[in-house]
Amino acid sequence: MAEFPTRRVDRSQFHLLEQLGSKRKFWFVENERRLLFKAEDRGTGDDWAEVIACHLCRLLGLPHVEYELALECNGAQELGPGAICENMAPDPLQLYLGNELLLARDPQYPAAQRFKVRQHTVEAVTGIVLTLEPPAGSWLVGVPAGVRSALDFFVGYIMLDAWIANPDRHHENWAAIWHASENKMRLAPTFDHAAALA
């Protein structure tokens, strides 16, 4: 049986609030790495769902953000559980979420709309993903033979969603990363699986 250690995150490490999403999140810096703490305030298991999905991605060879269980603390006082992950696009890389990519392609795209975005279609997303390069080599560990293009990887993300019952692949839960040194826009690894596993 796998063990999942829990990292303590002291609130004094707080660096910056994260505005995206509906959950309480903040960035902090540890050993020169920028990390995101996502609080599990609702008691729905979002923290362990992230960690288990991460391990399943590793088994499948899918590029994914690494998540760890965490406990938010204020000194010795324990405030509550959550999960942490590292910034997937540290400087000088730039992250572009799906809604930004779709807006760049279609100026009428409702990028600010949060729910029931009718224009977030298979055709629209595929049109964007076909223009992207695959994720960077540092994310490619144990990739199955034959998986080469950004679309191949994205189809893997969707198959993962079906397997782990992740209903949350909206237009802010997939992205691309701009690599200025290569002059390439690459598909980002899969991230944010907190709504998965019921």
PDB file of C-alpha atoms in Angstrom:
ATOM      1  CA  MET A   1       0.000   0.000   0.000  1.00  0.00           C
ATOM      2  CA  ALA A   2       1.353   3.422  -0.957  1.00  0.00           C
ATOM      3  CA  GLU A   3       1.925   5.969   1.755  1.00  0.00           C
ATOM      4  CA  PHE A   4       1.201   9.613   1.121  1.00  0.00           C
ATOM      5  CA  PRO A   5       3.144  11.873   3.481  1.00  0.00           C
ATOM      6  CA  THR A   6       1.633  15.206   4.451  1.00  0.00           C
ATOM      7  CA  ARG A   7       3.699  18.385   4.172  1.00  0.00           C
ATOM      8  CA  ARG A   8       3.201  21.163   6.709  1.00  0.00           C
ATOM      9  CA  VAL A   9       2.731  24.594   5.144  1.00  0.00           C
ATOM     10  CA  ASP A  10       3.020  27.514   7.549  1.00  0.00           C
ATOM     11  CA  ARG A  11       0.711  30.396   6.725  1.00  0.00           C
ATOM     12  CA  SER A  12       3.650  32.754   7.356  1.00  0.00           C
ATOM     13  CA  GLN A  13       5.124  31.478   4.059  1.00  0.00           C
ATOM     14  CA  PHE A  14       2.201  33.126   2.227  1.00  0.00           C
ATOM     15  CA  HIS A  15       3.403  35.040  -0.820  1.00  0.00           C
ATOM     16  CA  LEU A  16       0.426  35.742  -3.103  1.00  0.00           C
ATOM     17  CA  LEU A  17      -3.265  34.805  -3.390  1.00  0.00           C
ATOM     18  CA  GLU A  18      -4.334  32.782  -6.430  1.00  0.00           C
ATOM     19  CA  GLN A  19      -7.475  34.301  -7.969  1.00  0.00           C
ATOM     20  CA  LEU A  20      -8.438  31.472 -10.350  1.00  0.00           C
ATOM     21  CA  GLY A  21     -10.929  28.838  -9.303  1.00  0.00           C
ATOM     22  CA  SER A  22     -13.455  28.605  -6.507  1.00  0.00           C
ATOM     23  CA  LYS A  23     -11.217  27.207  -3.766  1.00  0.00           C
ATOM     24  CA  ARG A  24      -9.014  29.163  -1.363  1.00  0.00           C
ATOM     25  CA  LYS A  25      -5.444  29.058  -2.701  1.00  0.00           C
ATOM     26  CA  PHE A  26      -2.184  30.839  -2.122  1.00  0.00           C
ATOM     27  CA  TRP A  27       1.347  30.765  -3.486  1.00  0.00           C
ATOM     28  CA  PHE A  28       4.380  30.390  -1.239  1.00  0.00           C
ATOM     29  CA  VAL A  29       8.111  30.032  -1.803  1.00  0.00           C
ATOM     30  CA  GLU A  30      10.138  27.148  -0.386  1.00  0.00           C
ATOM     31  CA  ASN A  31      13.776  26.506  -1.258  1.00  0.00           C
ATOM     32  CA  GLU A  32      13.474  28.945  -4.177  1.00  0.00           C
ATOM     33  CA  ARG A  33      10.518  26.991  -5.614  1.00  0.00           C
ATOM     34  CA  ARG A  34       7.121  28.637  -6.058  1.00  0.00           C
ATOM     35  CA  LEU A  35       4.386  26.328  -4.748  1.00  0.00           C
ATOM     36  CA  LEU A  36       0.596  26.559  -4.676  1.00  0.00           C
ATOM     37  CA  PHE A  37      -1.385  25.513  -1.597  1.00  0.00           C
ATOM     38  CA  LYS A  38      -5.008  24.552  -2.343  1.00  0.00           C
ATOM     39  CA  ALA A  39      -7.146  24.365   0.790  1.00  0.00           C
ATOM     40  CA  GLU A  40      -9.649  21.543   1.252  1.00  0.00           C
ATOM     41  CA  ASP A  41     -12.312  23.549   3.093  1.00  0.00           C
ATOM     42  CA  ARG A  42     -15.395  21.631   1.923  1.00  0.00           C
ATOM     43  CA  GLY A  43     -14.676  18.139   3.230  1.00  0.00           C
ATOM     44  CA  THR A  44     -15.106  16.567  -0.214  1.00  0.00           C
ATOM     45  CA  GLY A  45     -11.671  14.931  -0.511  1.00  0.00           C
ATOM     46  CA  ASP A  46     -10.274  17.356  -3.078  1.00  0.00           C
ATOM     47  CA  ASP A  47      -6.817  17.018  -1.541  1.00  0.00           C
ATOM     48  CA  TRP A  48      -6.525  13.242  -1.770  1.00  0.00           C
ATOM     49  CA  ALA A  49      -8.261  13.187  -5.178  1.00  0.00           C
ATOM     50  CA  GLU A  50      -5.457  15.411  -6.536  1.00  0.00           C
ATOM     51  CA  VAL A  51      -2.777  13.126  -5.119  1.00  0.00           C
ATOM     52  CA  ILE A  52      -4.344   9.865  -6.299  1.00  0.00           C
ATOM     53  CA  ALA A  53      -4.982  11.291  -9.792  1.00  0.00           C
ATOM     54  CA  CYS A  54      -1.335  12.357  -9.908  1.00  0.00           C
ATOM     55  CA  HIS A  55      -0.210   8.794  -9.125  1.00  0.00           C
ATOM     56  CA  LEU A  56      -2.566   7.364 -11.756  1.00  0.00           C
ATOM     57  CA  CYS A  57      -1.122   9.790 -14.327  1.00  0.00           C
ATOM     58  CA  ARG A  58       2.344   8.523 -13.455  1.00  0.00           C
ATOM     59  CA  LEU A  59       1.220   4.915 -14.041  1.00  0.00           C
ATOM     60  CA  LEU A  60      -0.220   5.889 -17.433  1.00  0.00           C
ATOM     61  CA  GLY A  61       2.763   7.976 -18.522  1.00  0.00           C
ATOM     62  CA  LEU A  62       0.660  11.155 -18.796  1.00  0.00           C
ATOM     63  CA  PRO A  63       2.419  14.498 -18.329  1.00  0.00           C
ATOM     64  CA  HIS A  64       0.968  15.863 -15.097  1.00  0.00           C
ATOM     65  CA  VAL A  65       1.539  18.316 -12.299  1.00  0.00           C
ATOM     66  CA  GLU A  66       2.821  16.619  -9.139  1.00  0.00           C
ATOM     67  CA  TYR A  67       0.581  17.045  -6.080  1.00  0.00           C
ATOM     68  CA  GLU A  68       1.301  16.286  -2.427  1.00  0.00           C
ATOM     69  CA  LEU A  69      -0.965  16.232   0.603  1.00  0.00           C
ATOM     70  CA  ALA A  70      -0.462  19.250   2.829  1.00  0.00           C
ATOM     71  CA  LEU A  71      -1.592  20.692   6.143  1.00  0.00           C
ATOM     72  CA  GLU A  72      -1.948  24.439   6.546  1.00  0.00           C
ATOM     73  CA  CYS A  73      -0.583  25.628   9.881  1.00  0.00           C
ATOM     74  CA  ASN A  74      -0.215  28.836  11.819  1.00  0.00           C
ATOM     75  CA  GLY A  75       2.849  28.034  13.895  1.00  0.00           C
ATOM     76  CA  ALA A  76       1.876  24.968  15.941  1.00  0.00           C
ATOM     77  CA  GLN A  77      -1.850  25.411  15.236  1.00  0.00           C
ATOM     78  CA  GLU A  78      -3.210  23.142  12.477  1.00  0.00           C
ATOM     79  CA  LEU A  79      -5.695  25.010  10.283  1.00  0.00           C
ATOM     80  CA  GLY A  80      -6.768  22.386   7.774  1.00  0.00           C
ATOM     81  CA  PRO A  81      -5.851  20.007   4.965  1.00  0.00           C
ATOM     82  CA  GLY A  82      -5.049  20.726   1.369  1.00  0.00           C
ATOM     83  CA  ALA A  83      -2.704  19.847  -1.459  1.00  0.00           C
ATOM     84  CA  ILE A  84       0.358  21.548  -2.872  1.00  0.00           C
ATOM     85  CA  CYS A  85       1.922  21.612  -6.309  1.00  0.00           C
ATOM     86  CA  GLU A  86       4.810  23.386  -7.958  1.00  0.00           C
ATOM     87  CA  ASN A  87       4.337  26.181 -10.481  1.00  0.00           C
ATOM     88  CA  MET A  88       4.275  24.433 -13.880  1.00  0.00           C
ATOM     89  CA  ALA A  89       5.380  27.556 -15.760  1.00  0.00           C
ATOM     90  CA  PRO A  90       8.107  29.320 -13.778  1.00  0.00           C
ATOM     91  CA  ASP A  91       9.810  32.365 -15.308  1.00  0.00           C
ATOM     92  CA  PRO A  92      10.578  32.811 -18.146  1.00  0.00           C
ATOM     93  CA  LEU A  93       7.828  30.377 -19.238  1.00  0.00           C
ATOM     94  CA  GLN A  94       4.298  31.749 -19.655  1.00  0.00           C
ATOM     95  CA  LEU A  95       1.061  29.870 -19.002  1.00  0.00           C
ATOM     96  CA  TYR A  96      -1.980  30.472 -21.222  1.00  0.00           C
ATOM     97  CA  LEU A  97      -5.238  28.896 -20.078  1.00  0.00           C
ATOM     98  CA  GLY A  98      -7.691  27.392 -22.546  1.00  0.00           C
ATOM     99  CA  ASN A  99     -10.069  30.349 -22.354  1.00  0.00           C
ATOM    100  CA  GLU A 100      -7.221  32.724 -23.308  1.00  0.00           C
ATOM    101  CA  LEU A 101      -6.213  30.509 -26.237  1.00  0.00           C
ATOM    102  CA  LEU A 102      -9.799  30.250 -27.460  1.00  0.00           C
ATOM    103  CA  LEU A 103     -10.299  34.018 -27.149  1.00  0.00           C
ATOM    104  CA  ALA A 104      -7.151  34.648 -29.216  1.00  0.00           C
ATOM    105  CA  ARG A 105      -8.620  32.449 -31.956  1.00  0.00           C
ATOM    106  CA  ASP A 106     -12.183  33.796 -31.703  1.00  0.00           C
ATOM    107  CA  PRO A 107     -12.644  37.389 -30.410  1.00  0.00           C
ATOM    108  CA  GLN A 108     -16.300  36.538 -29.611  1.00  0.00           C
ATOM    109  CA  TYR A 109     -15.353  33.667 -27.273  1.00  0.00           C
ATOM    110  CA  PRO A 110     -16.812  34.272 -23.760  1.00  0.00           C
ATOM    111  CA  ALA A 111     -13.499  33.847 -21.917  1.00  0.00           C
ATOM    112  CA  ALA A 112     -14.785  35.379 -18.661  1.00  0.00           C
ATOM    113  CA  GLN A 113     -17.860  33.126 -18.444  1.00  0.00           C
ATOM    114  CA  ARG A 114     -17.394  30.496 -15.732  1.00  0.00           C
ATOM    115  CA  PHE A 115     -20.139  27.948 -16.434  1.00  0.00           C
ATOM    116  CA  LYS A 116     -22.058  26.464 -19.381  1.00  0.00           C
ATOM    117  CA  VAL A 117     -19.804  27.872 -22.074  1.00  0.00           C
ATOM    118  CA  ARG A 118     -21.451  26.560 -25.231  1.00  0.00           C
ATOM    119  CA  GLN A 119     -18.494  27.595 -27.399  1.00  0.00           C
ATOM    120  CA  HIS A 120     -16.123  25.292 -25.445  1.00  0.00           C
ATOM    121  CA  THR A 121     -16.615  22.499 -27.972  1.00  0.00           C
ATOM    122  CA  VAL A 122     -14.600  19.500 -29.115  1.00  0.00           C
ATOM    123  CA  GLU A 123     -14.032  21.244 -32.446  1.00  0.00           C
ATOM    124  CA  ALA A 124     -12.850  24.514 -30.880  1.00  0.00           C
ATOM    125  CA  VAL A 125     -10.493  22.824 -28.413  1.00  0.00           C
ATOM    126  CA  THR A 126      -9.134  20.451 -31.066  1.00  0.00           C
ATOM    127  CA  GLY A 127      -8.489  23.416 -33.354  1.00  0.00           C
ATOM    128  CA  ILE A 128      -6.259  24.962 -30.675  1.00  0.00           C
ATOM    129  CA  VAL A 129      -4.525  21.752 -29.571  1.00  0.00           C
ATOM    130  CA  LEU A 130      -3.589  20.913 -33.169  1.00  0.00           C
ATOM    131  CA  THR A 131      -1.512  24.120 -33.269  1.00  0.00           C
ATOM    132  CA  LEU A 132       0.475  23.209 -30.129  1.00  0.00           C
ATOM    133  CA  GLU A 133       3.666  21.249 -29.688  1.00  0.00           C
ATOM    134  CA  PRO A 134       3.646  18.305 -27.256  1.00  0.00           C
ATOM    135  CA  PRO A 135       4.554  18.966 -23.608  1.00  0.00           C
ATOM    136  CA  ALA A 136       8.226  19.670 -22.923  1.00  0.00           C
ATOM    137  CA  GLY A 137      10.564  16.705 -22.528  1.00  0.00           C
ATOM    138  CA  SER A 138      10.906  17.223 -18.778  1.00  0.00           C
ATOM    139  CA  TRP A 139       7.228  16.179 -18.431  1.00  0.00           C
ATOM    140  CA  LEU A 140       7.556  13.074 -20.605  1.00  0.00           C
ATOM    141  CA  VAL A 141       8.230  10.117 -18.335  1.00  0.00           C
ATOM    142  CA  GLY A 142       6.973   6.652 -19.245  1.00  0.00           C
ATOM    143  CA  VAL A 143       4.929   7.896 -22.210  1.00  0.00           C
ATOM    144  CA  PRO A 144       3.318   4.993 -24.105  1.00  0.00           C
ATOM    145  CA  ALA A 145       4.654   4.199 -27.576  1.00  0.00           C
ATOM    146  CA  GLY A 146       2.814   5.994 -30.337  1.00  0.00           C
ATOM    147  CA  VAL A 147       1.839   9.023 -28.253  1.00  0.00           C
ATOM    148  CA  ARG A 148       3.600  11.908 -29.981  1.00  0.00           C
ATOM    149  CA  SER A 149       1.449  14.918 -30.818  1.00  0.00           C
ATOM    150  CA  ALA A 150      -0.176  17.434 -28.492  1.00  0.00           C
ATOM    151  CA  LEU A 151      -3.547  16.022 -29.573  1.00  0.00           C
ATOM    152  CA  ASP A 152      -2.422  12.491 -28.623  1.00  0.00           C
ATOM    153  CA  PHE A 153      -1.612  13.755 -25.130  1.00  0.00           C
ATOM    154  CA  PHE A 154      -4.817  15.784 -24.838  1.00  0.00           C
ATOM    155  CA  VAL A 155      -6.894  12.749 -25.785  1.00  0.00           C
ATOM    156  CA  GLY A 156      -5.055  10.973 -22.959  1.00  0.00           C
ATOM    157  CA  TYR A 157      -6.158  13.746 -20.563  1.00  0.00           C
ATOM    158  CA  ILE A 158      -9.778  13.272 -21.639  1.00  0.00           C
ATOM    159  CA  MET A 159      -9.523   9.495 -21.264  1.00  0.00           C
ATOM    160  CA  LEU A 160      -8.079  10.060 -17.773  1.00  0.00           C
ATOM    161  CA  ASP A 161     -11.070  12.305 -16.975  1.00  0.00           C
ATOM    162  CA  ALA A 162     -13.462   9.522 -17.985  1.00  0.00           C
ATOM    163  CA  TRP A 163     -11.550   6.943 -15.932  1.00  0.00           C
ATOM    164  CA  ILE A 164     -11.383   8.993 -12.725  1.00  0.00           C
ATOM    165  CA  ALA A 165     -14.815  10.641 -13.183  1.00  0.00           C
ATOM    166  CA  ASN A 166     -13.355  14.140 -13.463  1.00  0.00           C
ATOM    167  CA  PRO A 167     -16.184  16.477 -14.560  1.00  0.00           C
ATOM    168  CA  ASP A 168     -14.005  19.592 -14.335  1.00  0.00           C
ATOM    169  CA  ARG A 169     -12.107  19.925 -17.648  1.00  0.00           C
ATOM    170  CA  HIS A 170     -13.493  23.413 -18.294  1.00  0.00           C
ATOM    171  CA  HIS A 171     -11.649  26.097 -20.256  1.00  0.00           C
ATOM    172  CA  GLU A 172      -9.457  27.123 -17.306  1.00  0.00           C
ATOM    173  CA  ASN A 173      -8.414  23.510 -16.574  1.00  0.00           C
ATOM    174  CA  TRP A 174      -6.266  22.928 -19.648  1.00  0.00           C
ATOM    175  CA  ALA A 175      -3.524  25.160 -20.941  1.00  0.00           C
ATOM    176  CA  ALA A 176      -0.462  25.769 -23.056  1.00  0.00           C
ATOM    177  CA  ILE A 177       2.983  26.978 -22.028  1.00  0.00           C
ATOM    178  CA  TRP A 178       4.936  29.468 -24.123  1.00  0.00           C
ATOM    179  CA  HIS A 179       8.641  28.584 -24.347  1.00  0.00           C
ATOM    180  CA  ALA A 180      10.240  31.802 -25.609  1.00  0.00           C
ATOM    181  CA  SER A 181      13.692  30.199 -25.877  1.00  0.00           C
ATOM    182  CA  GLU A 182      12.257  27.675 -28.389  1.00  0.00           C
ATOM    183  CA  ASN A 183       9.681  30.031 -29.899  1.00  0.00           C
ATOM    184  CA  LYS A 184       7.099  27.281 -29.255  1.00  0.00           C
ATOM    185  CA  MET A 185       3.727  26.998 -27.589  1.00  0.00           C
ATOM    186  CA  ARG A 186       3.487  23.589 -25.918  1.00  0.00           C
ATOM    187  CA  LEU A 187       0.547  21.755 -24.390  1.00  0.00           C
ATOM    188  CA  ALA A 188       0.735  21.998 -20.607  1.00  0.00           C
ATOM    189  CA  PRO A 189       0.665  18.878 -18.449  1.00  0.00           C
ATOM    190  CA  THR A 190      -2.708  17.865 -17.058  1.00  0.00           C
ATOM    191  CA  PHE A 191      -3.649  19.579 -13.789  1.00  0.00           C
ATOM    192  CA  ASP A 192      -6.490  20.193 -11.333  1.00  0.00           C
ATOM    193  CA  HIS A 193      -8.214  16.861 -10.784  1.00  0.00           C
ATOM    194  CA  ALA A 194      -9.711  17.798  -7.414  1.00  0.00           C
ATOM    195  CA  ALA A 195     -13.294  17.126  -8.519  1.00  0.00           C
ATOM    196  CA  ALA A 196     -12.416  13.552  -9.550  1.00  0.00           C
ATOM    197  CA  LEU A 197     -13.026  10.229  -7.820  1.00  0.00           C
ATOM    198  CA  ALA A 198     -16.456  11.291  -6.558  1.00  0.00           C
TER     199      ALA A 198
END
